Every structure is written in structure tokens, then in C-alpha cells.
Amino acid sequence: MILVTDQPLRHEDAERAVSDPGHGAVVVFEGRTREWNGGRRVVRLEYELYPEMVERELERLEAEILETHAVGKVAFLVRSGAVPVGEASVIIAVGSGHRKAAFDACRMGIDELKRRAPIWKKEVFEDGEEWVGHSSGNPVDPV
Amino acid sequence: MKIRVLYFASLREKLGRAADDLEVPAGATPRAVLDQVLGEKLAQYRAAVAFSVNHEYTPGDRPLSDGDEVAFLPPVSGG
């Protein structure tokens, strides 16, 4: 299940999407806006997405996870726009028969989402704003 | 040929717009179009941008086709 929305993400939607009588393990990861970063106070994060491509990349990632891990269901919930402190910008849920596969698959989900999904994060501080990762000027590997 | 070009995040802000419809020569590449759009003033962004064509990551030297949607993607930072 893939959901891209500008509305607040609901933990129970992710959980429900991967629930199944055969799933003895459900792992849910939430990435939330943290109040302090590098000694500066964060007011909110602003997320910009390329929605059609995010959906395509996440569908592909979901299929890869299901192929490489012994898990039954995977859910990606992604929020665009302003995300206040304490709220989630991403939720990844995995349902599986057993816990190890569920943890491993969830970890792959968030790591690969961060690497491939065309999503950009701007940190808005009390005293300024900054696109994360843009000042480094590091070349990107075209996938 | 005609293509649509999309800009995101810092690049969108630097350029002051989110998209362009451009007329480019047959066989133009994403990299060549990027160079044209950035000009000398924004040339420092060249190295950090990745490309997609019709929603797929694409090498910068692959020739474009008429009607393609090209996106210039600054380093991603989701999650």
C-alpha cells in the first residue's frame, strides 16, 4: 500500500494495512519532525515531492522488499507540505510471520526511501531556513 | 521538438519557477538542457543534479524524445 498525501498521517492506517491473521509480527517506523537539529530550534519541516515519481519508486521498492524478505505486506505513507514538530512525515509498516524479517524489511524500506524517492526537506528554524543536503554540492549517483 | 522541464526544491527557488515548456533540438540530452537552463550564473548546481525522464531516473547523456517530461532533481532528503 502506497499513500502520498498532504494530510496528517495516521499510525493506525499503516498498521491496519499490514495486519493479517498470519502476521505474528508488525513493525511500524515513523519519521517525525525533531525539535532540535544541530543546536538550532526547528519550527517545522517542509516537504516537497515529485508525486508521480515517488509513487512509482515506492511501488518498485515495495515489490523488491516482498521479493527479498519473508514478509507478507508493506505500507508506505508519505506526507507533503509543512510538518510541525512531533508529527510524522513518513510511516513504514511491515507485517510478517516473524519479527526478524519484519525489522529487516522495515529498515530497508526507510533506508531505500531516503536514497531513491524524490522528496526534499527544508528545515525552517526560528532564525532562517535551509534545504537539507543541498549545500554539500556532492554529486549524486544517477540510479 | 518540445519537452516539459520540472524544477524542484532549491533549484525551483533559484530559478523562480517550477516548470518550463522548451523547444530543443532533436537529440538534446537532459544534461545539455540543464546547462542551458542554469546558464553561467547557476553553473555551480550542475554536479549535484540528477535526472529523470517520464518519472524514471535517467543518465544525463541519454537523448530525449519529443513530448518527454524531464525533471532536474537536487539531492533528495526525504524521510
Tab-separated table of C-alpha atoms in Angstrom:
chain	number	residue	atom	x	y	z
A	1	MET	CA	0.000	0.000	0.000
A	2	ILE	CA	1.331	3.409	-1.007
A	3	LEU	CA	-0.210	6.672	0.214
A	4	VAL	CA	1.070	10.141	-0.690
A	5	THR	CA	-0.919	12.946	0.945
A	6	ASP	CA	-0.705	16.489	2.298
A	7	GLN	CA	-2.792	15.491	5.328
A	8	PRO	CA	-1.505	14.246	8.720
A	9	LEU	CA	-0.508	10.550	8.601
A	10	ARG	CA	-2.346	8.128	10.830
A	11	HIS	CA	-0.415	5.373	12.560
A	12	GLU	CA	-3.488	3.115	12.651
A	13	ASP	CA	-3.922	3.320	8.849
A	14	ALA	CA	-0.405	1.940	8.377
A	15	GLU	CA	-0.929	-0.735	10.983
A	16	ARG	CA	-4.255	-1.825	9.527
A	17	ALA	CA	-2.796	-2.038	6.008
A	18	VAL	CA	-0.297	-4.723	7.042
A	19	SER	CA	-2.391	-6.632	9.578
A	20	ASP	CA	-3.249	-10.238	8.847
A	21	PRO	CA	-4.093	-13.291	10.979
A	22	GLY	CA	-0.831	-14.868	9.784
A	23	HIS	CA	1.288	-11.917	10.831
A	24	GLY	CA	2.823	-12.618	14.212
A	25	ALA	CA	4.975	-9.518	13.818
A	26	VAL	CA	4.066	-5.975	12.802
A	27	VAL	CA	6.808	-3.324	12.746
A	28	VAL	CA	5.912	0.328	12.216
A	29	PHE	CA	8.541	3.036	11.724
A	30	GLU	CA	7.589	6.713	11.938
A	31	GLY	CA	9.903	9.528	10.871
A	32	ARG	CA	8.885	12.669	12.759
A	33	THR	CA	9.918	16.290	12.837
A	34	ARG	CA	12.501	16.729	15.630
A	35	GLU	CA	12.561	19.970	17.589
A	36	TRP	CA	16.327	20.393	17.760
A	37	ASN	CA	18.810	19.887	14.948
A	38	GLY	CA	22.470	20.862	15.115
A	39	GLY	CA	21.776	23.144	18.081
A	40	ARG	CA	19.071	25.091	16.244
A	41	ARG	CA	15.403	25.049	17.113
A	42	VAL	CA	13.251	23.666	14.304
A	43	VAL	CA	9.822	25.250	13.839
A	44	ARG	CA	8.670	22.848	11.118
A	45	LEU	CA	9.900	20.829	8.160
A	46	GLU	CA	8.561	21.464	4.682
A	47	TYR	CA	8.481	18.526	2.303
A	48	GLU	CA	8.393	18.875	-1.456
A	49	LEU	CA	7.667	15.815	-3.598
A	50	TYR	CA	7.564	14.767	-7.200
A	51	PRO	CA	4.403	12.769	-6.541
A	52	GLU	CA	4.125	10.615	-9.680
A	53	MET	CA	7.745	9.570	-9.352
A	54	VAL	CA	7.545	8.997	-5.589
A	55	GLU	CA	4.656	6.616	-6.178
A	56	ARG	CA	6.496	4.783	-8.917
A	57	GLU	CA	9.707	4.432	-6.871
A	58	LEU	CA	7.832	3.256	-3.788
A	59	GLU	CA	5.800	0.684	-5.751
A	60	ARG	CA	9.058	-0.681	-7.072
A	61	LEU	CA	10.607	-0.680	-3.591
A	62	GLU	CA	7.559	-2.422	-2.130
A	63	ALA	CA	7.893	-5.174	-4.756
A	64	GLU	CA	11.634	-5.539	-4.043
A	65	ILE	CA	11.034	-5.848	-0.311
A	66	LEU	CA	8.374	-8.510	-0.839
A	67	GLU	CA	10.751	-10.420	-3.121
A	68	THR	CA	13.778	-10.308	-0.828
A	69	HIS	CA	12.214	-10.687	2.638
A	70	ALA	CA	9.836	-13.207	4.167
A	71	VAL	CA	7.144	-10.607	4.753
A	72	GLY	CA	3.515	-10.505	3.678
A	73	LYS	CA	2.619	-6.826	3.456
A	74	VAL	CA	4.363	-3.466	3.288
A	75	ALA	CA	2.858	0.025	3.594
A	76	PHE	CA	4.414	3.412	2.799
A	77	LEU	CA	2.667	6.603	3.949
A	78	VAL	CA	4.314	9.847	2.884
A	79	ARG	CA	3.284	13.411	3.725
A	80	SER	CA	3.996	16.520	1.676
A	81	GLY	CA	3.933	20.149	2.757
A	82	ALA	CA	4.562	21.558	6.234
A	83	VAL	CA	5.044	19.013	9.028
A	84	PRO	CA	5.096	20.501	12.565
A	85	VAL	CA	7.358	19.272	15.366
A	86	GLY	CA	6.286	15.863	16.677
A	87	GLU	CA	4.262	14.877	13.599
A	88	ALA	CA	5.212	12.168	11.107
A	89	SER	CA	6.387	12.861	7.553
A	90	VAL	CA	6.745	9.166	6.758
A	91	ILE	CA	5.363	5.901	8.143
A	92	ILE	CA	6.545	2.489	7.001
A	93	ALA	CA	4.779	-0.630	8.234
A	94	VAL	CA	5.595	-4.267	7.630
A	95	GLY	CA	3.612	-7.364	8.529
A	96	SER	CA	5.303	-10.734	8.698
A	97	GLY	CA	5.098	-14.146	10.299
A	98	HIS	CA	8.188	-13.443	12.382
A	99	ARG	CA	9.961	-10.427	13.813
A	100	LYS	CA	13.406	-10.618	12.200
A	101	ALA	CA	12.113	-10.352	8.656
A	102	ALA	CA	9.740	-7.566	9.691
A	103	PHE	CA	12.515	-5.462	11.295
A	104	ASP	CA	14.912	-6.054	8.383
A	105	ALA	CA	12.285	-5.203	5.779
A	106	CYS	CA	11.215	-2.040	7.594
A	107	ARG	CA	14.837	-0.923	7.829
A	108	MET	CA	15.324	-1.496	4.095
A	109	GLY	CA	12.129	0.461	3.471
A	110	ILE	CA	13.231	3.638	5.207
A	111	ASP	CA	16.870	3.455	4.055
A	112	GLU	CA	15.919	2.999	0.408
A	113	LEU	CA	13.115	5.566	0.546
A	114	LYS	CA	15.670	8.133	1.723
A	115	ARG	CA	18.062	7.150	-1.046
A	116	ARG	CA	15.724	6.972	-4.039
A	117	ALA	CA	12.407	8.728	-3.507
A	118	PRO	CA	12.352	12.251	-4.991
A	119	ILE	CA	11.456	14.007	-1.740
A	120	TRP	CA	13.121	17.185	-0.486
A	121	LYS	CA	13.166	18.508	3.044
A	122	LYS	CA	13.522	22.125	4.065
A	123	GLU	CA	14.286	22.876	7.696
A	124	VAL	CA	12.570	26.022	8.924
A	125	PHE	CA	14.321	27.334	12.036
A	126	GLU	CA	13.433	30.198	14.330
A	127	ASP	CA	16.149	32.193	12.564
A	128	GLY	CA	16.203	31.010	8.945
A	129	GLU	CA	15.647	28.093	6.596
A	130	GLU	CA	17.708	25.557	4.687
A	131	TRP	CA	17.221	22.726	2.164
A	132	VAL	CA	18.755	19.607	3.693
A	133	GLY	CA	21.695	18.168	1.761
A	134	HIS	CA	21.841	20.931	-0.843
A	135	SER	CA	24.791	22.909	0.429
A	136	SER	CA	27.207	19.970	0.197
A	137	GLY	CA	27.280	20.086	-3.601
A	138	ASN	CA	28.062	16.371	-3.609
A	139	PRO	CA	27.420	14.715	-6.946
A	140	VAL	CA	24.528	12.263	-6.950
A	141	ASP	CA	24.741	8.809	-8.456
A	142	PRO	CA	22.112	8.602	-11.144
A	143	VAL	CA	20.430	5.285	-10.372
B	1	MET	CA	10.979	19.080	-30.500
B	2	LYS	CA	9.018	20.129	-27.457
B	3	ILE	CA	9.725	18.964	-23.903
B	4	ARG	CA	8.452	19.826	-20.437
B	5	VAL	CA	11.043	20.504	-17.741
B	6	LEU	CA	10.335	20.403	-13.992
B	7	TYR	CA	12.395	22.020	-11.214
B	8	PHE	CA	12.283	21.074	-7.556
B	9	ALA	CA	13.313	22.352	-4.138
B	10	SER	CA	16.402	24.620	-4.118
B	11	LEU	CA	16.587	24.625	-7.915
B	12	ARG	CA	12.952	25.725	-8.214
B	13	GLU	CA	13.599	28.538	-5.752
B	14	LYS	CA	16.800	29.686	-7.507
B	15	LEU	CA	15.072	29.744	-10.888
B	16	GLY	CA	11.890	31.280	-9.520
B	17	ARG	CA	9.605	28.828	-11.362
B	18	ALA	CA	8.553	25.180	-11.151
B	19	ALA	CA	8.435	24.249	-14.850
B	20	ASP	CA	9.201	25.288	-18.430
B	21	ASP	CA	7.959	24.150	-21.809
B	22	LEU	CA	11.017	24.242	-24.047
B	23	GLU	CA	11.742	23.807	-27.725
B	24	VAL	CA	15.032	21.881	-28.037
B	25	PRO	CA	16.979	20.396	-30.968
B	26	ALA	CA	16.398	16.721	-31.845
B	27	GLY	CA	18.765	14.511	-29.845
B	28	ALA	CA	19.182	17.008	-26.998
B	29	THR	CA	20.195	15.415	-23.677
B	30	PRO	CA	18.999	16.190	-20.140
B	31	ARG	CA	22.499	17.456	-19.265
B	32	ALA	CA	22.557	19.856	-22.238
B	33	VAL	CA	19.117	21.202	-21.344
B	34	LEU	CA	20.217	21.670	-17.720
B	35	ASP	CA	23.303	23.615	-18.812
B	36	GLN	CA	21.128	25.844	-20.974
B	37	VAL	CA	18.654	26.478	-18.155
B	38	LEU	CA	21.280	27.148	-15.485
B	39	GLY	CA	23.487	29.408	-17.578
B	40	GLU	CA	26.732	30.668	-16.052
B	41	LYS	CA	25.096	32.235	-13.045
B	42	LEU	CA	23.866	28.929	-11.578
B	43	ALA	CA	26.554	26.665	-13.064
B	44	GLN	CA	27.653	25.547	-9.585
B	45	TYR	CA	24.486	23.436	-9.332
B	46	ARG	CA	25.410	21.289	-12.357
B	47	ALA	CA	27.193	18.498	-10.488
B	48	ALA	CA	24.569	17.986	-7.782
B	49	VAL	CA	21.565	17.439	-10.034
B	50	ALA	CA	20.192	14.028	-11.046
B	51	PHE	CA	17.789	13.477	-13.939
B	52	SER	CA	14.537	11.721	-14.602
B	53	VAL	CA	12.649	11.325	-17.846
B	54	ASN	CA	8.974	10.372	-17.713
B	55	HIS	CA	9.313	9.525	-13.988
B	56	GLU	CA	12.375	7.245	-14.337
B	57	TYR	CA	15.919	8.080	-13.196
B	58	THR	CA	17.955	8.561	-16.350
B	59	PRO	CA	21.636	9.189	-17.182
B	60	GLY	CA	22.265	12.780	-18.248
B	61	ASP	CA	23.564	11.803	-21.682
B	62	ARG	CA	20.569	9.820	-22.937
B	63	PRO	CA	18.894	11.617	-25.887
B	64	LEU	CA	15.407	12.984	-25.266
B	65	SER	CA	12.297	12.441	-27.363
B	66	ASP	CA	9.515	14.795	-28.341
B	67	GLY	CA	6.958	15.203	-25.544
B	68	ASP	CA	9.262	13.960	-22.748
B	69	GLU	CA	8.823	15.205	-19.189
B	70	VAL	CA	12.309	15.883	-17.824
B	71	ALA	CA	12.947	16.646	-14.155
B	72	PHE	CA	16.070	18.093	-12.563
B	73	LEU	CA	16.427	16.563	-9.115
B	74	PRO	CA	18.609	18.137	-6.403
B	75	PRO	CA	19.984	15.717	-3.755
B	76	VAL	CA	16.978	14.013	-2.172
B	77	SER	CA	16.395	14.221	1.583
B	78	GLY	CA	13.064	12.576	2.371
B	79	GLY	CA	12.040	10.695	5.484
